[in-house]
Tab-separated table of N, CA, C and O and ligand atoms in Angstrom:
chain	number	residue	atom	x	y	z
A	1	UNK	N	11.666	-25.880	10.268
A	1	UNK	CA	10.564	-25.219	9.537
A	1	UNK	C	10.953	-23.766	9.266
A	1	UNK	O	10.999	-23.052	10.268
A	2	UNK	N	11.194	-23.294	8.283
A	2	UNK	CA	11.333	-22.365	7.665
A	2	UNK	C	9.702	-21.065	8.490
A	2	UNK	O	8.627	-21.299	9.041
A	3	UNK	N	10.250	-20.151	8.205
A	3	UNK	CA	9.397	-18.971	9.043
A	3	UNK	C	8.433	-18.757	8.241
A	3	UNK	O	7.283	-18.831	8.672
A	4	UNK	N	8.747	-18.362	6.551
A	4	UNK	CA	7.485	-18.582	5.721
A	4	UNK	C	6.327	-19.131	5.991
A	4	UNK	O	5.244	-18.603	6.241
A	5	UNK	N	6.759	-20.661	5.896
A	5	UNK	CA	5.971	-21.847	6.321
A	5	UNK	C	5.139	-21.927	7.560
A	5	UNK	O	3.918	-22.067	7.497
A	6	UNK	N	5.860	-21.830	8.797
A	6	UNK	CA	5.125	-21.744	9.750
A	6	UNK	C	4.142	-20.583	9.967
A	6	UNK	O	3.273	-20.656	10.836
A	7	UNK	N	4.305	-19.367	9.063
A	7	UNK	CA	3.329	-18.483	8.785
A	7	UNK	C	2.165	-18.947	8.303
A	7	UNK	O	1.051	-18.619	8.711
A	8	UNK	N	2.484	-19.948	7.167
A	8	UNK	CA	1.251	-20.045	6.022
A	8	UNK	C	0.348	-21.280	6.720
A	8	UNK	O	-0.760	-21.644	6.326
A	9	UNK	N	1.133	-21.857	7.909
A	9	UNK	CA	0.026	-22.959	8.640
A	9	UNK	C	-0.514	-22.286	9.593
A	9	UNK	O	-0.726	-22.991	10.580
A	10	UNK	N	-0.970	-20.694	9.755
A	10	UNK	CA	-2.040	-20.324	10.313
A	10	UNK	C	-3.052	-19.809	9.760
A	10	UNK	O	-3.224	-18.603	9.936
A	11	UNK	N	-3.689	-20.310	9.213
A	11	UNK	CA	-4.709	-19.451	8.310
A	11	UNK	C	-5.668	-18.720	8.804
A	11	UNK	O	-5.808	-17.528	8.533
A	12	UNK	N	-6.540	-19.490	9.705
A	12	UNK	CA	-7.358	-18.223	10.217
A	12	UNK	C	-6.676	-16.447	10.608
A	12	UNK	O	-7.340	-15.477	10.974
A	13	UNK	N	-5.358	-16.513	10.397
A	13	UNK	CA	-4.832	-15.622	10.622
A	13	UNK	C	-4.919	-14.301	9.472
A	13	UNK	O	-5.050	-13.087	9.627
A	14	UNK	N	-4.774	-15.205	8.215
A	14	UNK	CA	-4.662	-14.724	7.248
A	14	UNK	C	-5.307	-14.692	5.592
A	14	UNK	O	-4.909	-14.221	4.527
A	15	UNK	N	-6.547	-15.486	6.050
A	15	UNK	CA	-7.919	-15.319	5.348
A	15	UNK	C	-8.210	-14.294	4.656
A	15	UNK	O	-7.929	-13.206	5.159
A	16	UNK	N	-8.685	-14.312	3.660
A	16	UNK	CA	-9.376	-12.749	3.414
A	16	UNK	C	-10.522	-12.571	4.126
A	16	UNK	O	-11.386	-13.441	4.014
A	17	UNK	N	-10.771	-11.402	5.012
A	17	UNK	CA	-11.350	-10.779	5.470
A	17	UNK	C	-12.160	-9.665	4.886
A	17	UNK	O	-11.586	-8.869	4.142
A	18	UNK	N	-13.157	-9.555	5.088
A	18	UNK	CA	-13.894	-8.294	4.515
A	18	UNK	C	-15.230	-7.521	5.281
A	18	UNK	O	-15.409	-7.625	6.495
A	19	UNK	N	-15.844	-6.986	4.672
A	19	UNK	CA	-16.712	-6.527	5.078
A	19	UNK	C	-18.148	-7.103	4.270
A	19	UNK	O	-17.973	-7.585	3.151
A	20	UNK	N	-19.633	-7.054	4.856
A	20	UNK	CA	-20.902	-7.567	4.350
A	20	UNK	C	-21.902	-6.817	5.231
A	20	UNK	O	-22.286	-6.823	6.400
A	21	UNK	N	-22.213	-5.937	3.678
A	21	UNK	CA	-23.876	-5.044	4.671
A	21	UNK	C	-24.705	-6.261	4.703
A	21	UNK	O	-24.494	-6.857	3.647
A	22	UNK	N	-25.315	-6.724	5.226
A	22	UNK	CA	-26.557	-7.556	5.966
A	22	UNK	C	-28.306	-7.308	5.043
A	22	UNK	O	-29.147	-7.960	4.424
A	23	UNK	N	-27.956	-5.570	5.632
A	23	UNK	CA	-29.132	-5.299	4.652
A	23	UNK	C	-29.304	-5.628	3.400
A	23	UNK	O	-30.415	-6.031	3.052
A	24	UNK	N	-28.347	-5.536	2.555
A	24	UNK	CA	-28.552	-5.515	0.918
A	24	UNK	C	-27.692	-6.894	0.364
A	24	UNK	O	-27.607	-7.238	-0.815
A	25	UNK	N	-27.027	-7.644	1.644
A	25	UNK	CA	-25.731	-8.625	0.566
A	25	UNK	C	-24.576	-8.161	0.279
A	25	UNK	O	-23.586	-8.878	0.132
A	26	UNK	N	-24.583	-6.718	0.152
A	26	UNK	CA	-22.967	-6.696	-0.594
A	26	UNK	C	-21.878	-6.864	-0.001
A	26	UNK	O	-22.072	-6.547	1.172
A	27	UNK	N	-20.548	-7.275	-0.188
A	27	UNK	CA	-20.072	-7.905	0.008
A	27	UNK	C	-18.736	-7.209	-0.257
A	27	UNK	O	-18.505	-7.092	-1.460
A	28	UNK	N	-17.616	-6.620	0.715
A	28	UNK	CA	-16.775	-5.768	0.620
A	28	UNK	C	-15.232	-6.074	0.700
A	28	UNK	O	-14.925	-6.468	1.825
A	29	UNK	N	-13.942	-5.987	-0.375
A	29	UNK	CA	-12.711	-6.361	0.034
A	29	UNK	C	-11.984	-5.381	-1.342
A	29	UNK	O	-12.104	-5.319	-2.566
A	30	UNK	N	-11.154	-4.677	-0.204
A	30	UNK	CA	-11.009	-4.475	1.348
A	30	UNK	C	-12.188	-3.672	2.086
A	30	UNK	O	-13.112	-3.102	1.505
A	31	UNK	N	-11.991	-3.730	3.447
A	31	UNK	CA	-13.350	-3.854	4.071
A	31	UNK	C	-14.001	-2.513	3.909
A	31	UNK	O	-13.268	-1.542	3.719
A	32	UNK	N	-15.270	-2.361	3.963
A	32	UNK	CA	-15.409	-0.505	4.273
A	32	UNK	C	-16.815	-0.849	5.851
A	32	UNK	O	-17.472	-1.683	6.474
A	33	UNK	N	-16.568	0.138	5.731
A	33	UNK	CA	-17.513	0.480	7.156
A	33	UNK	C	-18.945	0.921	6.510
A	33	UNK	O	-19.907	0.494	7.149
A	34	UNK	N	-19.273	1.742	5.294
A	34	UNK	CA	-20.176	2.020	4.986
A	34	UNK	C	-21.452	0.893	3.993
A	34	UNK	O	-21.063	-0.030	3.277
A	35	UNK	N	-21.808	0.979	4.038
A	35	UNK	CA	-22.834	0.494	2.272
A	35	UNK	C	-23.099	1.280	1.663
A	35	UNK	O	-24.222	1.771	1.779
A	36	UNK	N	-22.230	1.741	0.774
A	36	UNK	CA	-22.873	2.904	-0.595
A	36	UNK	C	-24.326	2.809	-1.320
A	36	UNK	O	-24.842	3.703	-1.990
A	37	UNK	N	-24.870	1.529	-1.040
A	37	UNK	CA	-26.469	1.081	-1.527
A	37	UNK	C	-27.420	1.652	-0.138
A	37	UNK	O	-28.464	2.300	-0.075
A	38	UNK	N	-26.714	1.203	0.668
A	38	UNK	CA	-27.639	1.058	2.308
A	38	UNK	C	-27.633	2.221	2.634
A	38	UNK	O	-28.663	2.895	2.617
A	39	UNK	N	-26.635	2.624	2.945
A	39	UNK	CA	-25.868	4.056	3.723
A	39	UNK	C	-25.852	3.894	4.814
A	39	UNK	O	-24.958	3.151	5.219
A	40	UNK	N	-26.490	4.291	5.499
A	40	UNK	CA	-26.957	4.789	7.555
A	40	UNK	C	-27.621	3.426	7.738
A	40	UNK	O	-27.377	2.761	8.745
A	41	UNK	N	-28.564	2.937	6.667
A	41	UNK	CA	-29.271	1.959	6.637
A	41	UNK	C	-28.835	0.575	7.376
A	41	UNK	O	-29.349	0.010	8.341
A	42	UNK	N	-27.418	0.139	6.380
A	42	UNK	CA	-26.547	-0.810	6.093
A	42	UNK	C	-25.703	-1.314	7.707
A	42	UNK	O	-25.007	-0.604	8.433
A	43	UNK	N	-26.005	-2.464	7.846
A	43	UNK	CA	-25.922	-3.375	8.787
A	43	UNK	C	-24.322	-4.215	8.472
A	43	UNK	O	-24.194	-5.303	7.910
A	44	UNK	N	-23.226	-3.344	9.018
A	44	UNK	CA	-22.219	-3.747	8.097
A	44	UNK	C	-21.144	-4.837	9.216
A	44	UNK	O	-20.285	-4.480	10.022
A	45	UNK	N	-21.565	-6.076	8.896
A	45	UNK	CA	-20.624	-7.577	9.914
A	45	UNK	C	-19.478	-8.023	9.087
A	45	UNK	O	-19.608	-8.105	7.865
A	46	UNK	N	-18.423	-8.302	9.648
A	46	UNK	CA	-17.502	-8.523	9.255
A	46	UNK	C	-17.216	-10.211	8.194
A	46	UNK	O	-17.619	-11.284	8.644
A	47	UNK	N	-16.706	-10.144	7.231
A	47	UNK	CA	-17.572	-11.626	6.354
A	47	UNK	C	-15.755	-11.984	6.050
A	47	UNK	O	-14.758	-11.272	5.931
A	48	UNK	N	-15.973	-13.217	6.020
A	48	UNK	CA	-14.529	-14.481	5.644
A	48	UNK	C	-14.773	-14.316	4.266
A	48	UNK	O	-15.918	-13.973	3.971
A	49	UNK	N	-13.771	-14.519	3.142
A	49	UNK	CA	-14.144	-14.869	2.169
A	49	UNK	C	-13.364	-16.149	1.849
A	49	UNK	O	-12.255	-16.263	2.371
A	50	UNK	N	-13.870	-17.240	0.957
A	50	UNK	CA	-13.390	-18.342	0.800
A	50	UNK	C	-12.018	-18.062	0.248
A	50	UNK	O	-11.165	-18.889	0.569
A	51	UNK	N	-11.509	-16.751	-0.758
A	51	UNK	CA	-10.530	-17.268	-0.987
A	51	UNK	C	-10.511	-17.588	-2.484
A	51	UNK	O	-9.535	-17.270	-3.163
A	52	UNK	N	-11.630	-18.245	-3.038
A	52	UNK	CA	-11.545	-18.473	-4.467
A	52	UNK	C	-12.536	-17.619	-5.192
A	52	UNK	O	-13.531	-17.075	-4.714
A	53	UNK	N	-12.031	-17.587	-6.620
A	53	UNK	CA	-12.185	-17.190	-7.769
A	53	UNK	C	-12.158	-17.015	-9.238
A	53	UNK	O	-12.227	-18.035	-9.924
A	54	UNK	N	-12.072	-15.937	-9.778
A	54	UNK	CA	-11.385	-16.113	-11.556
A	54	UNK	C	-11.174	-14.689	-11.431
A	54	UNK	O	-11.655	-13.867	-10.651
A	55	UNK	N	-10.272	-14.578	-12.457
A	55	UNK	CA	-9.272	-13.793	-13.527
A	55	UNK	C	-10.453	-13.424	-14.480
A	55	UNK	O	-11.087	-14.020	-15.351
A	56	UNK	N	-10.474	-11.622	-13.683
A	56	UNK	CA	-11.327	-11.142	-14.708
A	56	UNK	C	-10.894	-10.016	-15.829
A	56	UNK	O	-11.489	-9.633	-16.836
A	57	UNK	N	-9.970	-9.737	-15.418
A	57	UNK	CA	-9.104	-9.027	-16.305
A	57	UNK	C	-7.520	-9.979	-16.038
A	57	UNK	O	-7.441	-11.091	-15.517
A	58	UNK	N	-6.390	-9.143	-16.568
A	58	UNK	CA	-4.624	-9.078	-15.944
A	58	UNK	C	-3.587	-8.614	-17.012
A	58	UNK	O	-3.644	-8.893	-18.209
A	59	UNK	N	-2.573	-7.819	-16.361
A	59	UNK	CA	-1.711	-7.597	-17.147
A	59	UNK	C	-0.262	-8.540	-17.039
A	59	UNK	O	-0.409	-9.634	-16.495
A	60	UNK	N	0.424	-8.365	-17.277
A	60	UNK	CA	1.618	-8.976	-17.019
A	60	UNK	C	2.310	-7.954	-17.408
A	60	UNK	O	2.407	-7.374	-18.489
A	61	UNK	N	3.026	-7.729	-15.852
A	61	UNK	CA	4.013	-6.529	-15.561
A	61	UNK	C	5.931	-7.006	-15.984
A	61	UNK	O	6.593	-7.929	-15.508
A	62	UNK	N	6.306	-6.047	-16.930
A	62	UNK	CA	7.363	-6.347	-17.387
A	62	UNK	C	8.737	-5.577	-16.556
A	62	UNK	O	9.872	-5.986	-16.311
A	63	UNK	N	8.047	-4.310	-16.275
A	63	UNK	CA	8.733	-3.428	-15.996
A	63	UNK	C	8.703	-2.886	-14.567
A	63	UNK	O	8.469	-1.682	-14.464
A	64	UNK	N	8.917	-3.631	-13.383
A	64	UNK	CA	9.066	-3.787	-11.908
A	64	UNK	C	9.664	-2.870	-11.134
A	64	UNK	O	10.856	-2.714	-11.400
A	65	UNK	N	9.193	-2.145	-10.178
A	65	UNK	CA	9.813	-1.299	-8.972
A	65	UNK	C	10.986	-1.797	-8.483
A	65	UNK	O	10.990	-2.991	-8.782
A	66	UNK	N	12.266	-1.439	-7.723
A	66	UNK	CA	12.883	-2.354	-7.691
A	66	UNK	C	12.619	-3.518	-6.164
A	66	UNK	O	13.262	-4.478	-5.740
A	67	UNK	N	11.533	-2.917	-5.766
A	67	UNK	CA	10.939	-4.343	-4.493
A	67	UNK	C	10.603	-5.409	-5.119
A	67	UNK	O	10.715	-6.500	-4.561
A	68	UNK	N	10.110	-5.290	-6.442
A	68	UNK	CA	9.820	-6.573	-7.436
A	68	UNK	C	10.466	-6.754	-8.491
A	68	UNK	O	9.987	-7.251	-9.510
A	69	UNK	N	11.685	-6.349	-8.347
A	69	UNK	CA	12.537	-6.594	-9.542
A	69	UNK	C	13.000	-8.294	-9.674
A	69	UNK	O	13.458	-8.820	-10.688
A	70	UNK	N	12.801	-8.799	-8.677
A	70	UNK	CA	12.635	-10.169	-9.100
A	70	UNK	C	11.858	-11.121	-9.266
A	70	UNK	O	12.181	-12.278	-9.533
A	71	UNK	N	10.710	-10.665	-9.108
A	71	UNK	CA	9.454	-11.472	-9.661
A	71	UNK	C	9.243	-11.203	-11.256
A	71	UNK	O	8.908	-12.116	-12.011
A	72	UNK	N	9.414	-10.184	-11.594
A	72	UNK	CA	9.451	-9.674	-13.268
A	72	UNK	C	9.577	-10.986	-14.132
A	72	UNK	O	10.118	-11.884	-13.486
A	73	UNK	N	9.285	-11.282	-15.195
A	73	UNK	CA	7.530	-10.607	-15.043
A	73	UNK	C	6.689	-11.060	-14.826
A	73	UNK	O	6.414	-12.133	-15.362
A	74	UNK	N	5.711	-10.353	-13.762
A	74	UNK	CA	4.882	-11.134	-13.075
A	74	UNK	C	3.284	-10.184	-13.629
A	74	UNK	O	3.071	-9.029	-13.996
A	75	UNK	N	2.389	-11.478	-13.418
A	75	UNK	CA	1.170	-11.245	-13.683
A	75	UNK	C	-0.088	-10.509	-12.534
A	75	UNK	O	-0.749	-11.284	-11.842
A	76	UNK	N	-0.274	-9.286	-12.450
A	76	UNK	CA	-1.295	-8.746	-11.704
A	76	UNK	C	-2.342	-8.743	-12.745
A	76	UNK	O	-2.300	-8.541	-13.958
A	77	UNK	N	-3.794	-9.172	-11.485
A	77	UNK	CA	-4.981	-9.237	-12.021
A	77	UNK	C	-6.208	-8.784	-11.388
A	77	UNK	O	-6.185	-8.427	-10.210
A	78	UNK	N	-7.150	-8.771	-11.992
A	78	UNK	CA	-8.299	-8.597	-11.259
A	78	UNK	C	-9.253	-9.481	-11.127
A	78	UNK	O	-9.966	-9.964	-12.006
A	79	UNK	N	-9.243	-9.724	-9.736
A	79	UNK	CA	-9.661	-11.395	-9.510
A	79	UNK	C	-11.307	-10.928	-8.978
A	79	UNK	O	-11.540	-9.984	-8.224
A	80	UNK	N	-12.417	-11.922	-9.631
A	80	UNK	CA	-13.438	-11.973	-9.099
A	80	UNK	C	-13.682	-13.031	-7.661
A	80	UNK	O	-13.219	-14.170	-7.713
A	81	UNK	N	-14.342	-12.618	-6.556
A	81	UNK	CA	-14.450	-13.543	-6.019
A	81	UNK	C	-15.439	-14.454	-6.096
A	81	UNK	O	-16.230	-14.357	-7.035
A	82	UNK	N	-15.584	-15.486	-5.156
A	82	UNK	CA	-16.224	-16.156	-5.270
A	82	UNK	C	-18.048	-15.474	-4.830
A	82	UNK	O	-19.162	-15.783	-5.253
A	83	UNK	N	-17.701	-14.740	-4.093
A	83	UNK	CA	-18.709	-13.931	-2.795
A	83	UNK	C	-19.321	-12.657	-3.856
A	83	UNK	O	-20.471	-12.273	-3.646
A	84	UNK	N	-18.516	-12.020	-4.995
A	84	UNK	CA	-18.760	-10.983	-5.856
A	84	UNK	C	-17.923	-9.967	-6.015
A	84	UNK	O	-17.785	-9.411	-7.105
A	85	UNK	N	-17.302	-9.635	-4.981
A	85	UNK	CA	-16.653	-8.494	-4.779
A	85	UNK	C	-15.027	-9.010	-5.686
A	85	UNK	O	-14.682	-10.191	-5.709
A	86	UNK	N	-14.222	-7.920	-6.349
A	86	UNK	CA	-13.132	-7.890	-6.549
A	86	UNK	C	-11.841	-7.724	-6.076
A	86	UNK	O	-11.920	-7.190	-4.970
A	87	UNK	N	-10.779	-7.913	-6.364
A	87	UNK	CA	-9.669	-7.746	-5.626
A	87	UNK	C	-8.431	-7.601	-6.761
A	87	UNK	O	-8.399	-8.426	-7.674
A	88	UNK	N	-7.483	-6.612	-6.693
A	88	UNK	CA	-6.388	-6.537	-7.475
A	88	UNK	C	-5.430	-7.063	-6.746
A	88	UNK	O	-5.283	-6.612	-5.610
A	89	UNK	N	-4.410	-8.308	-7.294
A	89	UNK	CA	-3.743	-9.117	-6.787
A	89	UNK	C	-2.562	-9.760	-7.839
A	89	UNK	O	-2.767	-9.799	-9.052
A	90	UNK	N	-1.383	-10.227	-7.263
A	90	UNK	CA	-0.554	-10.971	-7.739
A	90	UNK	C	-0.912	-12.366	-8.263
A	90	UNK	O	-1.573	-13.040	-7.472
A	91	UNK	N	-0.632	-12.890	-9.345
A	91	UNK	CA	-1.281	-14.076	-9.925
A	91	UNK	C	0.499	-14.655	-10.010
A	91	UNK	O	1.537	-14.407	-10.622
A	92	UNK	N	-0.235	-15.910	-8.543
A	92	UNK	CA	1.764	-16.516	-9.076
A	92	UNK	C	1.428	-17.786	-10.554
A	92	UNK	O	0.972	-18.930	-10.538
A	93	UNK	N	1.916	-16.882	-11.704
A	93	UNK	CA	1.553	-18.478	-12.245
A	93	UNK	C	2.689	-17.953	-13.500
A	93	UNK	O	3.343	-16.911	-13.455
A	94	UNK	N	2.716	-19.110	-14.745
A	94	UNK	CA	4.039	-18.404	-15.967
A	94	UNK	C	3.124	-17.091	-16.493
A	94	UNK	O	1.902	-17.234	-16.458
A	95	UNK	N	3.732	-15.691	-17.025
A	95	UNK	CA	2.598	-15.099	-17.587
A	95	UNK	C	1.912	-15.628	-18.504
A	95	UNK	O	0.756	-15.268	-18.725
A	96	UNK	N	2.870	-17.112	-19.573
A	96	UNK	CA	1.839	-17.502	-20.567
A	96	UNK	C	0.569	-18.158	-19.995
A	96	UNK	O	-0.509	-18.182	-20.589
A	97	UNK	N	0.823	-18.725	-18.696
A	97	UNK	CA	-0.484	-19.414	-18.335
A	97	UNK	C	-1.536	-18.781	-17.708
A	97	UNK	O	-2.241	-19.484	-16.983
A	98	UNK	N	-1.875	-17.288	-17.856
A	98	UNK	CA	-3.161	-17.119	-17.497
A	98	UNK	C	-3.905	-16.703	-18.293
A	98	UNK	O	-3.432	-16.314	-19.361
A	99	UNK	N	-5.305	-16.633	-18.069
A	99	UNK	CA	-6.009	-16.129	-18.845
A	99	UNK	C	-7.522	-15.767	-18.505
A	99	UNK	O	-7.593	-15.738	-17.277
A	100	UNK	N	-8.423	-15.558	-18.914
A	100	UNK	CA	-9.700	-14.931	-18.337
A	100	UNK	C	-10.564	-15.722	-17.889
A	100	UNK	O	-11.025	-16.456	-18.764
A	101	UNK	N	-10.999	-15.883	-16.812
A	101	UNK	CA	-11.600	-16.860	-16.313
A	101	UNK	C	-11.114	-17.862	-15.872
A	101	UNK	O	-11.823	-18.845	-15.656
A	102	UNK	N	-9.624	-17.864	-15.600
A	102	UNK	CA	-9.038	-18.892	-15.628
A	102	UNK	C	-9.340	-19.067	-12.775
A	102	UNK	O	-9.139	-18.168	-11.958
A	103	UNK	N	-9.769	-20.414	-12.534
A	103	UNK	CA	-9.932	-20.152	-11.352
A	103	UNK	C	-8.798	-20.160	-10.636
A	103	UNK	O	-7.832	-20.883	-10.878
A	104	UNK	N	-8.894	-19.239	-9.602
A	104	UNK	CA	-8.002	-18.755	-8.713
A	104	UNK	C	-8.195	-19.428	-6.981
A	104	UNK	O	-9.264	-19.622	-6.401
A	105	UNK	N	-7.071	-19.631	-6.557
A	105	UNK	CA	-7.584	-19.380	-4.893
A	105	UNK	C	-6.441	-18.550	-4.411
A	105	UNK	O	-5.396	-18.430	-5.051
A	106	UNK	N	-6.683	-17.954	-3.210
A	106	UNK	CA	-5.595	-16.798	-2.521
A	106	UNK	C	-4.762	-17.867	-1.427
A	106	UNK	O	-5.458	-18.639	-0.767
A	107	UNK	N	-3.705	-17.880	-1.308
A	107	UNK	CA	-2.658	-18.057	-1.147
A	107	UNK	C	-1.827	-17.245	0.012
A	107	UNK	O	-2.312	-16.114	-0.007
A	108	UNK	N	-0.873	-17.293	0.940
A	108	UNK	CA	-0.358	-16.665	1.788
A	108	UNK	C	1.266	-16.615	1.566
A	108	UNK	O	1.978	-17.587	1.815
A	109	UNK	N	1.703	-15.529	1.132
A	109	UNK	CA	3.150	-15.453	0.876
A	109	UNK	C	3.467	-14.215	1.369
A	109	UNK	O	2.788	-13.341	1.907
A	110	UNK	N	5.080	-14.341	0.970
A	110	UNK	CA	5.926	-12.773	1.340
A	110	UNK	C	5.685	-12.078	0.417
A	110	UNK	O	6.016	-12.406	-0.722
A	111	UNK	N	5.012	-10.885	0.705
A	111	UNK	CA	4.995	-9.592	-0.633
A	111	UNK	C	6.210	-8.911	-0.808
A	111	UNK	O	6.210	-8.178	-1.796
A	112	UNK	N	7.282	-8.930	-0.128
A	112	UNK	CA	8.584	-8.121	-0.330
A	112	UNK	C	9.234	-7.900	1.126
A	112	UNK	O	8.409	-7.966	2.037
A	113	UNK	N	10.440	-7.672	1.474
A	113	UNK	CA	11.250	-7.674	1.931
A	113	UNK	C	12.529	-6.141	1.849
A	113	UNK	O	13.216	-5.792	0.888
A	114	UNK	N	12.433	-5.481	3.353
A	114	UNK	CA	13.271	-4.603	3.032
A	114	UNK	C	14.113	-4.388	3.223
A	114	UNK	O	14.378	-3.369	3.861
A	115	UNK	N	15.223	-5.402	2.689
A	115	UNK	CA	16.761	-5.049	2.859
A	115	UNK	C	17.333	-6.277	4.439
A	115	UNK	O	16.731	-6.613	5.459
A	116	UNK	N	18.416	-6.535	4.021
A	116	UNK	CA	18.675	-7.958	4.359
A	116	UNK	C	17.961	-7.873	5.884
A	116	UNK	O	17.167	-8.742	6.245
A	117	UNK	N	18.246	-6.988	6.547
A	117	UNK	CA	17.404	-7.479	8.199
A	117	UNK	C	15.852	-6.713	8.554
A	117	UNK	O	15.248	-6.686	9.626
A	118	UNK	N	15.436	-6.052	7.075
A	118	UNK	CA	14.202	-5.013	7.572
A	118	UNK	C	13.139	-6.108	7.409
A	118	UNK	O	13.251	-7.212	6.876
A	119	UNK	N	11.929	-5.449	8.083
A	119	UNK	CA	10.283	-5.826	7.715
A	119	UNK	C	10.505	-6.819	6.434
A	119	UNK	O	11.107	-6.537	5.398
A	120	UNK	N	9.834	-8.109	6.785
A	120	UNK	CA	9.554	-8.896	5.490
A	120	UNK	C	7.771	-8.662	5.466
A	120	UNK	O	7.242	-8.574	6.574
A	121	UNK	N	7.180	-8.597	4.654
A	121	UNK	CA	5.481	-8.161	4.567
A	121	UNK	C	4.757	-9.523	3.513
A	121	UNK	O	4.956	-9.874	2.350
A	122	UNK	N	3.865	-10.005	4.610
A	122	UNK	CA	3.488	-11.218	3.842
A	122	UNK	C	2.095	-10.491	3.713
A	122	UNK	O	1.622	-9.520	4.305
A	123	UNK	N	1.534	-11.448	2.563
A	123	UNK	CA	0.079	-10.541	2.453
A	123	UNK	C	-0.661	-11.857	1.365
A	123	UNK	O	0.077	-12.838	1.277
A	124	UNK	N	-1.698	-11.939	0.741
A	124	UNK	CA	-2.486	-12.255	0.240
A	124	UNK	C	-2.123	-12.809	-1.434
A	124	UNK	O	-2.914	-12.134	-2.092
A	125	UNK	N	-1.562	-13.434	-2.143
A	125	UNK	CA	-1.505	-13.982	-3.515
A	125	UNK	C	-2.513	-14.632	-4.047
A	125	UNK	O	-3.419	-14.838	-3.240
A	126	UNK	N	-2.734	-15.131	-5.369
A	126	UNK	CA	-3.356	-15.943	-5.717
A	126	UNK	C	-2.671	-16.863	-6.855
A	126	UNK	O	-2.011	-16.428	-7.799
A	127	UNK	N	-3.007	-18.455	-6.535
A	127	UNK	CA	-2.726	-19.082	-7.846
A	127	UNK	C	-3.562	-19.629	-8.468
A	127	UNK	O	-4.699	-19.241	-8.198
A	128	UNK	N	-3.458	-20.685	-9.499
A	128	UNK	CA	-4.121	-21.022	-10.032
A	128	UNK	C	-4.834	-22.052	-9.528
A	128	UNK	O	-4.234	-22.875	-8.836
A	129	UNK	N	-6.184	-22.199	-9.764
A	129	UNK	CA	-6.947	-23.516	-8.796
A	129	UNK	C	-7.982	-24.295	-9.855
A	129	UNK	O	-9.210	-24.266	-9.935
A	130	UNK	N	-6.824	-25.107	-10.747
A	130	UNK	CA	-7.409	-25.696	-11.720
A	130	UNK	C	-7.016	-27.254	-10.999
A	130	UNK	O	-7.364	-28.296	-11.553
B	1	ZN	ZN1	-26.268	-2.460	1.819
């Protein structure tokens, strides 16, 4: 089993996590401690998010840092969730195949890698969940 892999079969590990004032509903990622509606008020518990969504904006990035010089070109978007709240994220899909509204779920992969024996950093993707 590849190390990737045995990463991505823990999920509770690697869920999206967020934040949820109580008082008002809203619904926070990445997390905050406050409620900008509530304030002092705001009853703020820590909330799972499922994970799915849509493509509410995205660009498709041509021109890559060189940590992503091999994903090029890859599609970042702004994913609605399912819960309300947004998230700017990697869309693994061809750039011709996305599009607005198109549904998403988040995904667990390597975000980059530094140099043959440094930190590999896995984090949060999304693909397509048609
Ligand atoms: Zn609130």
């Amino acid at each position: 089993m590849t190390v990737a892999r045995f990463w991505r079969e823990i999920p509770q590990r690697y869920n999206l996590v967020g934040t949820k004032c109580e008082t008002c509903g809203a619904v926070f990622f990445p997390p905050r401690t406050l409620c900008p509606h509530c304030r002092r008020d705001g009853k703020i518990v820590p909330c799972k998010f499922s994970g799915k969504g849509k493509v509410m904006t995205y660009s498709v990035i041509h021109s890559a840092s060189d940590q992503y010089f091999d994903l090029k070109p890859y599609v970042l978007a702004i994913i609605e969730l399912e819960e309300g709240t947004r998230v700017t994220s990697h869309v693994i899909c061809e750039p011709d195949d996305v599009y607005i509204g198109m549904p998403v779920k988040s995904v667990f992969r390597v975000l980059d890698c530094d140099g043959p024996d440094g930190v590999i950093h896995y984090g949060t993707k999304f693909t397509s969940d048609v």
